[in-house]
mmCIF file of C-alpha atoms and ligand atoms in Angstrom:
data_model
loop_
_atom_site.group_PDB
_atom_site.id
_atom_site.type_symbol
_atom_site.label_atom_id
_atom_site.label_comp_id
_atom_site.label_asym_id
_atom_site.label_seq_id
_atom_site.Cartn_x
_atom_site.Cartn_y
_atom_site.Cartn_z
ATOM 1 C CA UNK A 849 -27.976 -51.300 146.365
ATOM 2 C CA UNK A 850 -26.811 -50.791 149.855
ATOM 3 C CA UNK A 851 -24.056 -48.675 151.294
ATOM 4 C CA UNK A 852 -21.492 -50.534 153.347
ATOM 5 C CA UNK A 853 -20.121 -48.674 156.325
ATOM 6 C CA UNK A 854 -16.383 -48.749 156.798
ATOM 7 C CA UNK A 855 -14.213 -47.813 159.729
ATOM 8 C CA UNK A 856 -12.048 -44.718 159.400
ATOM 9 C CA UNK A 857 -8.807 -46.668 158.993
ATOM 10 C CA UNK A 858 -9.926 -47.790 155.552
ATOM 11 C CA UNK A 859 -10.659 -44.256 154.481
ATOM 12 C CA UNK A 860 -7.090 -43.170 155.171
ATOM 13 C CA UNK A 861 -5.804 -45.926 152.871
ATOM 14 C CA UNK A 862 -8.162 -44.549 150.258
ATOM 15 C CA UNK A 863 -6.673 -41.083 150.609
ATOM 16 C CA UNK A 864 -3.167 -42.403 149.926
ATOM 17 C CA UNK A 865 -4.136 -44.248 146.768
ATOM 18 C CA UNK A 866 -5.906 -41.108 145.597
ATOM 19 C CA UNK A 867 -2.673 -39.162 145.465
ATOM 20 C CA UNK A 868 -0.944 -41.950 143.573
ATOM 21 C CA UNK A 869 -3.810 -42.065 141.107
ATOM 22 C CA UNK A 870 -3.559 -38.412 140.159
ATOM 23 C CA UNK A 871 0.020 -38.695 138.957
ATOM 24 C CA UNK A 872 -0.798 -41.761 136.898
ATOM 25 C CA UNK A 873 -3.669 -39.966 135.207
ATOM 26 C CA UNK A 874 -1.403 -37.179 134.023
ATOM 27 C CA UNK A 875 0.894 -39.639 132.250
ATOM 28 C CA UNK A 876 -1.899 -41.628 130.646
ATOM 29 C CA UNK A 877 -3.726 -38.533 129.465
ATOM 30 C CA UNK A 878 -1.300 -37.850 126.629
ATOM 31 C CA UNK A 879 -1.757 -41.290 125.131
ATOM 32 C CA UNK A 880 -5.519 -41.061 124.712
ATOM 33 C CA UNK A 881 -7.235 -39.738 121.665
ATOM 34 C CA UNK A 882 -10.855 -38.790 122.202
ATOM 35 C CA UNK A 883 -13.272 -40.974 120.299
ATOM 36 C CA UNK A 884 -15.044 -39.513 117.285
ATOM 37 C CA UNK A 885 -18.242 -41.334 118.173
ATOM 38 C CA UNK A 886 -20.521 -38.892 119.917
ATOM 39 C CA UNK A 887 -22.757 -39.887 122.808
ATOM 40 C CA UNK A 888 -26.111 -38.103 122.509
ATOM 41 C CA UNK A 889 -27.294 -37.019 125.938
ATOM 42 C CA UNK A 890 -30.724 -35.954 124.649
ATOM 43 C CA UNK A 891 -31.338 -39.477 123.357
ATOM 44 C CA UNK A 892 -30.162 -41.033 126.616
ATOM 45 C CA UNK A 893 -32.434 -38.659 128.533
ATOM 46 C CA UNK A 894 -35.396 -39.726 126.398
ATOM 47 C CA UNK A 895 -34.616 -43.415 127.011
ATOM 48 C CA UNK A 896 -34.626 -42.689 130.746
ATOM 49 C CA UNK A 897 -37.932 -40.825 130.500
ATOM 50 C CA UNK A 898 -39.577 -43.598 128.456
ATOM 51 C CA UNK A 899 -38.843 -46.059 131.238
ATOM 52 C CA UNK A 900 -40.136 -43.742 133.958
ATOM 53 C CA UNK A 901 -43.301 -43.175 131.898
ATOM 54 C CA UNK A 902 -44.064 -46.917 132.106
ATOM 55 C CA UNK A 903 -44.454 -46.472 135.872
ATOM 56 C CA UNK A 904 -42.414 -48.316 138.497
ATOM 57 C CA UNK A 905 -40.639 -51.394 137.087
ATOM 58 C CA UNK A 906 -41.351 -53.629 140.075
ATOM 59 C CA UNK A 907 -40.943 -57.288 139.092
ATOM 60 C CA UNK A 908 -44.331 -58.648 138.069
ATOM 61 C CA UNK A 909 -45.957 -55.226 137.503
ATOM 62 C CA UNK A 910 -47.369 -53.866 134.238
ATOM 63 C CA UNK A 911 -44.595 -51.263 134.126
ATOM 64 C CA UNK A 912 -42.020 -54.038 134.431
ATOM 65 C CA UNK A 913 -43.575 -55.967 131.541
ATOM 66 C CA UNK A 914 -43.746 -52.869 129.317
ATOM 67 C CA UNK A 915 -40.164 -51.935 130.095
ATOM 68 C CA UNK A 916 -38.880 -55.414 129.275
ATOM 69 C CA UNK A 917 -40.507 -55.206 125.833
ATOM 70 C CA UNK A 918 -39.113 -51.704 125.401
ATOM 71 C CA UNK A 919 -35.504 -52.722 126.137
ATOM 72 C CA UNK A 920 -35.731 -55.745 123.828
ATOM 73 C CA UNK A 921 -37.277 -53.648 121.048
ATOM 74 C CA UNK A 922 -34.637 -50.928 121.391
ATOM 75 C CA UNK A 923 -31.829 -53.496 121.190
ATOM 76 C CA UNK A 924 -33.408 -54.918 118.038
ATOM 77 C CA UNK A 925 -33.763 -51.419 116.588
ATOM 78 C CA UNK A 926 -30.105 -50.728 117.357
ATOM 79 C CA UNK A 927 -28.955 -53.830 115.540
ATOM 80 C CA UNK A 928 -27.843 -56.088 118.393
ATOM 81 C CA UNK A 929 -26.594 -59.308 116.770
ATOM 82 C CA UNK A 930 -28.071 -61.510 119.492
ATOM 83 C CA UNK A 931 -30.684 -60.697 122.122
ATOM 84 C CA UNK A 932 -30.996 -63.078 125.052
ATOM 85 C CA UNK A 933 -33.911 -63.047 127.491
ATOM 86 C CA UNK A 934 -33.153 -65.138 130.559
ATOM 87 C CA UNK A 935 -36.289 -65.762 132.633
ATOM 88 C CA UNK A 936 -36.242 -66.908 136.231
ATOM 89 C CA UNK A 937 -38.298 -66.791 139.395
ATOM 90 C CA UNK A 938 -36.528 -65.444 142.456
ATOM 91 C CA UNK A 939 -37.811 -65.132 146.000
ATOM 92 C CA UNK A 940 -37.168 -61.837 147.740
ATOM 93 C CA UNK A 941 -36.210 -61.588 151.406
ATOM 94 C CA UNK A 942 -39.844 -61.212 152.428
ATOM 95 C CA UNK A 943 -40.657 -64.546 150.814
ATOM 96 C CA UNK A 944 -42.411 -63.140 147.737
ATOM 97 C CA UNK A 945 -41.770 -64.840 144.391
ATOM 98 C CA UNK A 946 -40.761 -62.438 141.627
ATOM 99 C CA UNK A 947 -40.698 -63.149 137.877
ATOM 100 C CA UNK A 948 -37.384 -61.762 136.621
ATOM 101 C CA UNK A 949 -35.811 -61.387 133.190
ATOM 102 C CA UNK A 950 -32.167 -60.621 132.548
ATOM 103 C CA UNK A 951 -31.744 -59.199 129.050
ATOM 104 C CA UNK A 952 -28.523 -59.210 127.061
ATOM 105 C CA UNK A 953 -27.832 -57.487 123.751
ATOM 106 C CA UNK A 954 -24.663 -58.810 122.110
ATOM 107 C CA UNK A 955 -22.572 -56.970 119.514
ATOM 108 C CA UNK A 956 -20.083 -59.049 117.549
ATOM 109 C CA UNK A 957 -20.792 -62.203 119.577
ATOM 110 C CA UNK A 958 -18.210 -64.239 117.626
ATOM 111 C CA UNK A 959 -15.325 -62.229 119.022
ATOM 112 C CA UNK A 960 -13.411 -63.626 121.996
ATOM 113 C CA UNK A 961 -12.281 -60.071 122.821
ATOM 114 C CA UNK A 962 -15.205 -58.779 124.830
ATOM 115 C CA UNK A 963 -16.322 -56.004 127.161
ATOM 116 C CA UNK A 964 -19.342 -56.340 129.445
ATOM 117 C CA UNK A 965 -21.504 -53.319 130.330
ATOM 118 C CA UNK A 966 -24.223 -53.709 132.971
ATOM 119 C CA UNK A 967 -27.184 -51.822 134.479
ATOM 120 C CA UNK A 968 -30.210 -52.964 136.499
ATOM 121 C CA UNK A 969 -33.601 -52.239 134.984
ATOM 122 C CA UNK A 970 -35.916 -53.064 137.901
ATOM 123 C CA UNK A 971 -36.969 -50.465 140.471
ATOM 124 C CA UNK A 972 -37.348 -50.687 144.232
ATOM 125 C CA UNK A 973 -40.898 -51.603 145.347
ATOM 126 C CA UNK A 974 -40.787 -49.383 148.442
ATOM 127 C CA UNK A 975 -39.568 -45.818 149.035
ATOM 128 C CA UNK A 976 -38.246 -46.910 152.414
ATOM 129 C CA UNK A 977 -35.708 -44.082 152.636
ATOM 130 C CA UNK A 978 -38.323 -41.347 152.201
ATOM 131 C CA UNK A 979 -38.372 -38.692 154.940
ATOM 132 C CA UNK A 980 -42.176 -38.937 155.022
ATOM 133 C CA UNK A 981 -43.059 -42.186 156.792
ATOM 134 C CA UNK A 982 -46.437 -42.211 155.039
ATOM 135 C CA UNK A 983 -44.694 -42.588 151.687
ATOM 136 C CA UNK A 984 -42.357 -45.441 152.587
ATOM 137 C CA UNK A 985 -44.625 -48.154 151.222
ATOM 138 C CA UNK A 986 -45.041 -46.339 147.884
ATOM 139 C CA UNK A 987 -42.931 -47.444 144.910
ATOM 140 C CA UNK A 988 -39.772 -45.602 143.812
ATOM 141 C CA UNK A 989 -40.091 -44.009 140.327
ATOM 142 C CA UNK A 990 -36.497 -45.079 139.677
ATOM 143 C CA UNK A 991 -35.419 -42.357 137.252
ATOM 144 C CA UNK A 992 -31.866 -42.401 138.566
ATOM 145 C CA UNK A 993 -31.930 -45.738 140.413
ATOM 146 C CA UNK A 994 -32.511 -48.003 137.476
ATOM 147 C CA UNK A 995 -33.524 -46.016 134.413
ATOM 148 C CA UNK A 996 -30.383 -43.851 134.155
ATOM 149 C CA UNK A 997 -27.973 -46.761 133.687
ATOM 150 C CA UNK A 998 -30.314 -48.419 131.188
ATOM 151 C CA UNK A 999 -30.712 -45.134 129.282
ATOM 152 C CA UNK A 1000 -26.946 -44.787 128.922
ATOM 153 C CA UNK A 1001 -26.583 -48.403 127.770
ATOM 154 C CA UNK A 1002 -29.315 -47.956 125.144
ATOM 155 C CA UNK A 1003 -27.587 -44.876 123.735
ATOM 156 C CA UNK A 1004 -24.335 -46.861 123.626
ATOM 157 C CA UNK A 1005 -26.241 -49.560 121.697
ATOM 158 C CA UNK A 1006 -27.211 -46.917 119.149
ATOM 159 C CA UNK A 1007 -23.558 -45.855 118.860
ATOM 160 C CA UNK A 1008 -22.231 -49.420 118.504
ATOM 161 C CA UNK A 1009 -24.727 -49.986 115.691
ATOM 162 C CA UNK A 1010 -23.493 -46.837 113.935
ATOM 163 C CA UNK A 1011 -19.801 -47.466 114.519
ATOM 164 C CA UNK A 1012 -18.724 -50.952 115.591
ATOM 165 C CA UNK A 1013 -15.993 -51.105 118.250
ATOM 166 C CA UNK A 1014 -12.997 -53.373 117.519
ATOM 167 C CA UNK A 1015 -14.022 -55.679 120.341
ATOM 168 C CA UNK A 1016 -17.323 -57.442 120.999
ATOM 169 C CA UNK A 1017 -19.622 -55.822 123.550
ATOM 170 C CA UNK A 1018 -22.315 -57.389 125.724
ATOM 171 C CA UNK A 1019 -24.941 -55.056 127.156
ATOM 172 C CA UNK A 1020 -26.474 -56.760 130.179
ATOM 173 C CA UNK A 1021 -29.710 -55.458 131.715
ATOM 174 C CA UNK A 1022 -30.146 -57.267 135.018
ATOM 175 C CA UNK A 1023 -33.396 -57.612 136.906
ATOM 176 C CA UNK A 1024 -34.210 -57.952 140.612
ATOM 177 C CA UNK A 1025 -31.327 -55.825 141.875
ATOM 178 C CA UNK A 1026 -33.302 -53.565 144.144
ATOM 179 C CA UNK A 1027 -35.676 -55.664 146.282
ATOM 180 C CA UNK A 1028 -33.119 -56.302 149.015
ATOM 181 C CA UNK A 1029 -33.116 -55.847 152.773
ATOM 182 C CA UNK A 1030 -32.048 -52.313 153.643
ATOM 183 C CA UNK A 1031 -32.511 -52.477 157.405
ATOM 184 C CA UNK A 1032 -29.958 -53.202 160.069
ATOM 185 C CA UNK A 1033 -26.221 -53.710 159.987
ATOM 186 C CA UNK A 1034 -26.105 -57.435 159.399
ATOM 187 C CA UNK A 1035 -24.927 -59.008 156.181
ATOM 188 C CA UNK A 1036 -27.795 -59.064 153.697
ATOM 189 C CA UNK A 1037 -25.965 -58.882 150.392
ATOM 190 C CA UNK A 1038 -27.568 -62.091 149.106
ATOM 191 C CA UNK A 1039 -30.997 -60.349 149.246
ATOM 192 C CA UNK A 1040 -29.843 -57.870 146.548
ATOM 193 C CA UNK A 1041 -28.860 -58.407 142.904
ATOM 194 C CA UNK A 1042 -31.050 -61.503 142.482
ATOM 195 C CA UNK A 1043 -30.946 -61.384 138.677
ATOM 196 C CA UNK A 1044 -27.174 -61.092 138.615
ATOM 197 C CA UNK A 1045 -26.730 -63.899 141.133
ATOM 198 C CA UNK A 1046 -28.591 -66.134 138.674
ATOM 199 C CA UNK A 1047 -26.818 -64.777 135.587
ATOM 200 C CA UNK A 1048 -23.315 -65.519 136.880
ATOM 201 C CA UNK A 1049 -24.246 -69.200 137.104
ATOM 202 C CA UNK A 1050 -25.275 -69.275 133.419
ATOM 203 C CA UNK A 1051 -22.896 -66.874 131.649
ATOM 204 C CA UNK A 1052 -22.736 -67.234 127.838
ATOM 205 C CA UNK A 1053 -18.930 -67.471 127.852
ATOM 206 C CA UNK A 1054 -16.243 -70.042 127.255
ATOM 207 C CA UNK A 1055 -12.960 -69.647 129.165
ATOM 208 C CA UNK A 1056 -11.585 -67.985 125.982
ATOM 209 C CA UNK A 1057 -14.453 -65.536 125.539
ATOM 210 C CA UNK A 1058 -14.706 -64.268 129.118
ATOM 211 C CA UNK A 1059 -14.962 -60.454 129.007
ATOM 212 C CA UNK A 1060 -11.773 -58.512 129.648
ATOM 213 C CA UNK A 1061 -13.706 -56.513 132.224
ATOM 214 C CA UNK A 1062 -17.124 -55.218 133.159
ATOM 215 C CA UNK A 1063 -18.448 -51.742 133.891
ATOM 216 C CA UNK A 1064 -21.624 -51.430 135.961
ATOM 217 C CA UNK A 1065 -23.614 -48.192 135.695
ATOM 218 C CA UNK A 1066 -25.914 -47.397 138.606
ATOM 219 C CA UNK A 1067 -27.390 -43.984 139.431
ATOM 220 C CA UNK A 1068 -25.493 -42.204 136.673
ATOM 221 C CA UNK A 1069 -27.937 -39.376 135.909
ATOM 222 C CA UNK A 1070 -28.185 -37.272 139.051
ATOM 223 C CA UNK A 1071 -27.971 -33.466 139.044
ATOM 224 C CA UNK A 1072 -24.424 -32.319 139.930
ATOM 225 C CA UNK A 1073 -23.372 -35.947 140.420
ATOM 226 C CA UNK A 1074 -19.785 -36.694 141.398
ATOM 227 C CA UNK A 1075 -18.329 -40.130 140.806
ATOM 228 C CA UNK A 1076 -15.578 -41.445 143.037
ATOM 229 C CA UNK A 1077 -13.701 -44.701 142.598
ATOM 230 C CA UNK A 1078 -16.007 -47.047 144.506
ATOM 231 C CA UNK A 1079 -14.115 -48.822 147.264
ATOM 232 C CA UNK A 1080 -14.865 -52.447 146.313
ATOM 233 C CA UNK A 1081 -14.259 -51.772 142.600
ATOM 234 C CA UNK A 1082 -10.871 -50.415 143.552
ATOM 235 C CA UNK A 1083 -10.115 -53.635 145.457
ATOM 236 C CA UNK A 1084 -11.350 -55.979 142.724
ATOM 237 C CA UNK A 1085 -10.375 -54.083 139.578
ATOM 238 C CA UNK A 1086 -8.127 -51.076 140.244
ATOM 239 C CA UNK A 1087 -6.675 -51.110 136.726
ATOM 240 C CA UNK A 1088 -10.179 -50.746 135.270
ATOM 241 C CA UNK A 1089 -10.818 -47.755 137.505
ATOM 242 C CA UNK A 1090 -7.458 -46.356 136.297
ATOM 243 C CA UNK A 1091 -8.509 -46.839 132.692
ATOM 244 C CA UNK A 1092 -12.007 -45.349 133.014
ATOM 245 C CA UNK A 1093 -10.967 -42.380 135.162
ATOM 246 C CA UNK A 1094 -8.153 -41.531 132.768
ATOM 247 C CA UNK A 1095 -10.579 -41.598 129.827
ATOM 248 C CA UNK A 1096 -12.903 -39.329 131.789
ATOM 249 C CA UNK A 1097 -10.057 -36.920 132.454
ATOM 250 C CA UNK A 1098 -8.886 -36.972 128.834
ATOM 251 C CA UNK A 1099 -12.400 -36.068 127.712
ATOM 252 C CA UNK A 1100 -12.586 -33.142 130.133
ATOM 253 C CA UNK A 1101 -14.882 -34.730 132.706
ATOM 254 C CA UNK A 1102 -12.714 -34.179 135.803
ATOM 255 C CA UNK A 1103 -15.603 -32.288 137.380
ATOM 256 C CA UNK A 1104 -17.712 -35.469 137.358
ATOM 257 C CA UNK A 1105 -15.035 -38.143 137.902
ATOM 258 C CA UNK A 1106 -13.067 -37.457 141.074
ATOM 259 C CA UNK A 1107 -9.846 -39.388 141.433
ATOM 260 C CA UNK A 1108 -10.406 -40.515 144.998
ATOM 261 C CA UNK A 1109 -11.691 -43.742 146.559
ATOM 262 C CA UNK A 1110 -14.971 -43.534 148.459
ATOM 263 C CA UNK A 1111 -18.050 -45.586 149.233
ATOM 264 C CA UNK A 1112 -18.261 -49.352 149.278
ATOM 265 C CA UNK A 1113 -21.507 -50.579 147.770
ATOM 266 C CA UNK A 1114 -23.323 -53.905 147.655
ATOM 267 C CA UNK A 1115 -24.205 -53.968 143.984
ATOM 268 C CA UNK A 1116 -24.199 -56.248 140.932
ATOM 269 C CA UNK A 1117 -20.455 -55.829 140.364
ATOM 270 C CA UNK A 1118 -19.644 -57.852 143.505
ATOM 271 C CA UNK A 1119 -21.172 -61.034 142.101
ATOM 272 C CA UNK A 1120 -19.632 -60.444 138.660
ATOM 273 C CA UNK A 1121 -16.169 -60.014 140.177
ATOM 274 C CA UNK A 1122 -16.593 -63.226 142.162
ATOM 275 C CA UNK A 1123 -17.526 -64.988 138.908
ATOM 276 C CA UNK A 1124 -14.129 -64.064 137.501
ATOM 277 C CA UNK A 1125 -14.798 -60.891 135.499
ATOM 278 C CA UNK A 1126 -13.012 -57.803 136.886
ATOM 279 C CA UNK A 1127 -15.807 -55.267 137.185
ATOM 280 C CA UNK A 1128 -16.150 -51.716 138.468
ATOM 281 C CA UNK A 1129 -19.229 -49.806 139.583
ATOM 282 C CA UNK A 1130 -19.730 -46.234 138.386
ATOM 283 C CA UNK A 1131 -22.169 -45.010 141.015
ATOM 284 C CA UNK A 1132 -22.967 -41.768 142.798
ATOM 285 C CA UNK A 1133 -22.234 -42.786 146.380
ATOM 286 C CA UNK A 1134 -20.739 -39.744 148.102
ATOM 287 C CA UNK A 1135 -23.301 -36.961 147.852
ATOM 288 C CA UNK A 1136 -22.328 -33.926 149.968
ATOM 289 C CA UNK A 1137 -25.792 -33.731 151.568
ATOM 290 C CA UNK A 1138 -25.809 -37.318 152.823
ATOM 291 C CA UNK A 1139 -22.235 -38.644 152.677
ATOM 292 C CA UNK A 1140 -23.587 -41.573 150.660
ATOM 293 C CA UNK A 1141 -26.320 -41.736 148.000
ATOM 294 C CA UNK A 1142 -28.207 -38.705 146.696
ATOM 295 C CA UNK A 1143 -31.056 -37.381 148.880
ATOM 296 C CA UNK A 1144 -33.682 -38.775 146.468
ATOM 297 C CA UNK A 1145 -32.321 -42.342 146.668
ATOM 298 C CA UNK A 1146 -35.090 -44.838 147.541
ATOM 299 C CA UNK A 1147 -37.650 -42.031 147.875
ATOM 300 C CA UNK A 1148 -40.722 -41.073 145.847
ATOM 301 C CA UNK A 1149 -38.679 -38.110 144.516
ATOM 302 C CA UNK A 1150 -36.319 -40.212 142.362
ATOM 303 C CA UNK A 1151 -37.980 -38.734 139.272
ATOM 304 C CA UNK A 1152 -37.111 -36.882 136.043
ATOM 305 C CA UNK A 1153 -36.761 -33.564 137.929
ATOM 306 C CA UNK A 1154 -33.508 -34.915 139.344
ATOM 307 C CA UNK A 1155 -31.998 -36.194 136.096
ATOM 308 C CA UNK A 1156 -29.340 -34.106 134.329
ATOM 309 C CA UNK A 1157 -28.302 -34.586 130.712
ATOM 310 C CA UNK A 1158 -24.784 -33.347 131.530
ATOM 311 C CA UNK A 1159 -24.260 -36.212 133.966
ATOM 312 C CA UNK A 1160 -25.592 -38.808 131.519
ATOM 313 C CA UNK A 1161 -23.273 -37.357 128.897
ATOM 314 C CA UNK A 1162 -20.149 -37.446 131.085
ATOM 315 C CA UNK A 1163 -20.716 -41.092 131.984
ATOM 316 C CA UNK A 1164 -21.885 -42.201 128.547
ATOM 317 C CA UNK A 1165 -19.088 -40.520 126.599
ATOM 318 C CA UNK A 1166 -16.474 -41.813 129.043
ATOM 319 C CA UNK A 1167 -17.690 -45.398 128.736
ATOM 320 C CA UNK A 1168 -17.926 -45.042 124.941
ATOM 321 C CA UNK A 1169 -14.351 -43.755 124.722
ATOM 322 C CA UNK A 1170 -13.182 -46.603 126.945
ATOM 323 C CA UNK A 1171 -14.835 -49.258 124.768
ATOM 324 C CA UNK A 1172 -13.745 -47.702 121.451
ATOM 325 C CA UNK A 1173 -10.137 -47.580 122.628
ATOM 326 C CA UNK A 1174 -10.019 -51.380 123.145
ATOM 327 C CA UNK A 1175 -8.017 -53.186 120.480
ATOM 328 C CA UNK A 1176 -8.805 -56.622 119.100
ATOM 329 C CA UNK A 1177 -6.106 -59.188 119.917
ATOM 330 C CA UNK A 1178 -6.180 -60.571 116.347
HETATM 331 ZN ZN1 ZN B 234 -31.661 -48.863 144.672
#
């Protein structure tokens, strides 16, 4: 993903909506009951590590192939009712063809009351943000940028198998997110999220079964991570940010989920919103050391040393509580 730079005027609007958001959270807090279903951070951590152990998941690589089989096998193990593998060939901005597979695990696919949860499973082929210029052509290990979101989704799959939510859930693992053009200021959003750009043209939904909303998880395992309401999510789907941040607060995760708008990220949620599904991005995009992503982003240091179970737990339990609180319309 790529950080979008905004002028200061937009940031002051963000500050105003932050204050409004805090008051709302206080009211909503009393209505939530914390879910009984327990997210296991150790399991999520292990699912992250398994992916990293395959090596970089660059489209077409051995690690990519192994990881695809791993995700499909885990979904089968966790009782997904339907598993869809959507294969495509996409061309990256350098003109290289990439074999991609979007994977979806569906729980209760008959229900028209649905929630969509998304993470990208590919990793960036080049560590082009590394401080050491000699390392910039090396692949990114992708522990946080890729594997963390997938690890949380796989642990949620385990939970949904153990205790079914009232609504149907689709877990979508998109490919080809992270081979985009990071240089320059020009618009290059179409070079990112190649799997998602294909998926939105072939969604498995009727008008009646369109998901109520989507939640994208990207870089959700960093040490001491802080999650702000991402700027574009707030514009597309403010009520979903309200819902998720209030669940986080009710579960005691105020330290991780800050009720303030920041960032503005080119990521899979943009294309999903444009396809008609309100979708937010939970992403670490305001690190104190950089003002945007964490210092290990798109470097060779995005490894297991920078993954924290407490962060995975805060995100995973919050998303679980959000999904389990959804009521069926029937
Ligand atoms: Zn990335």
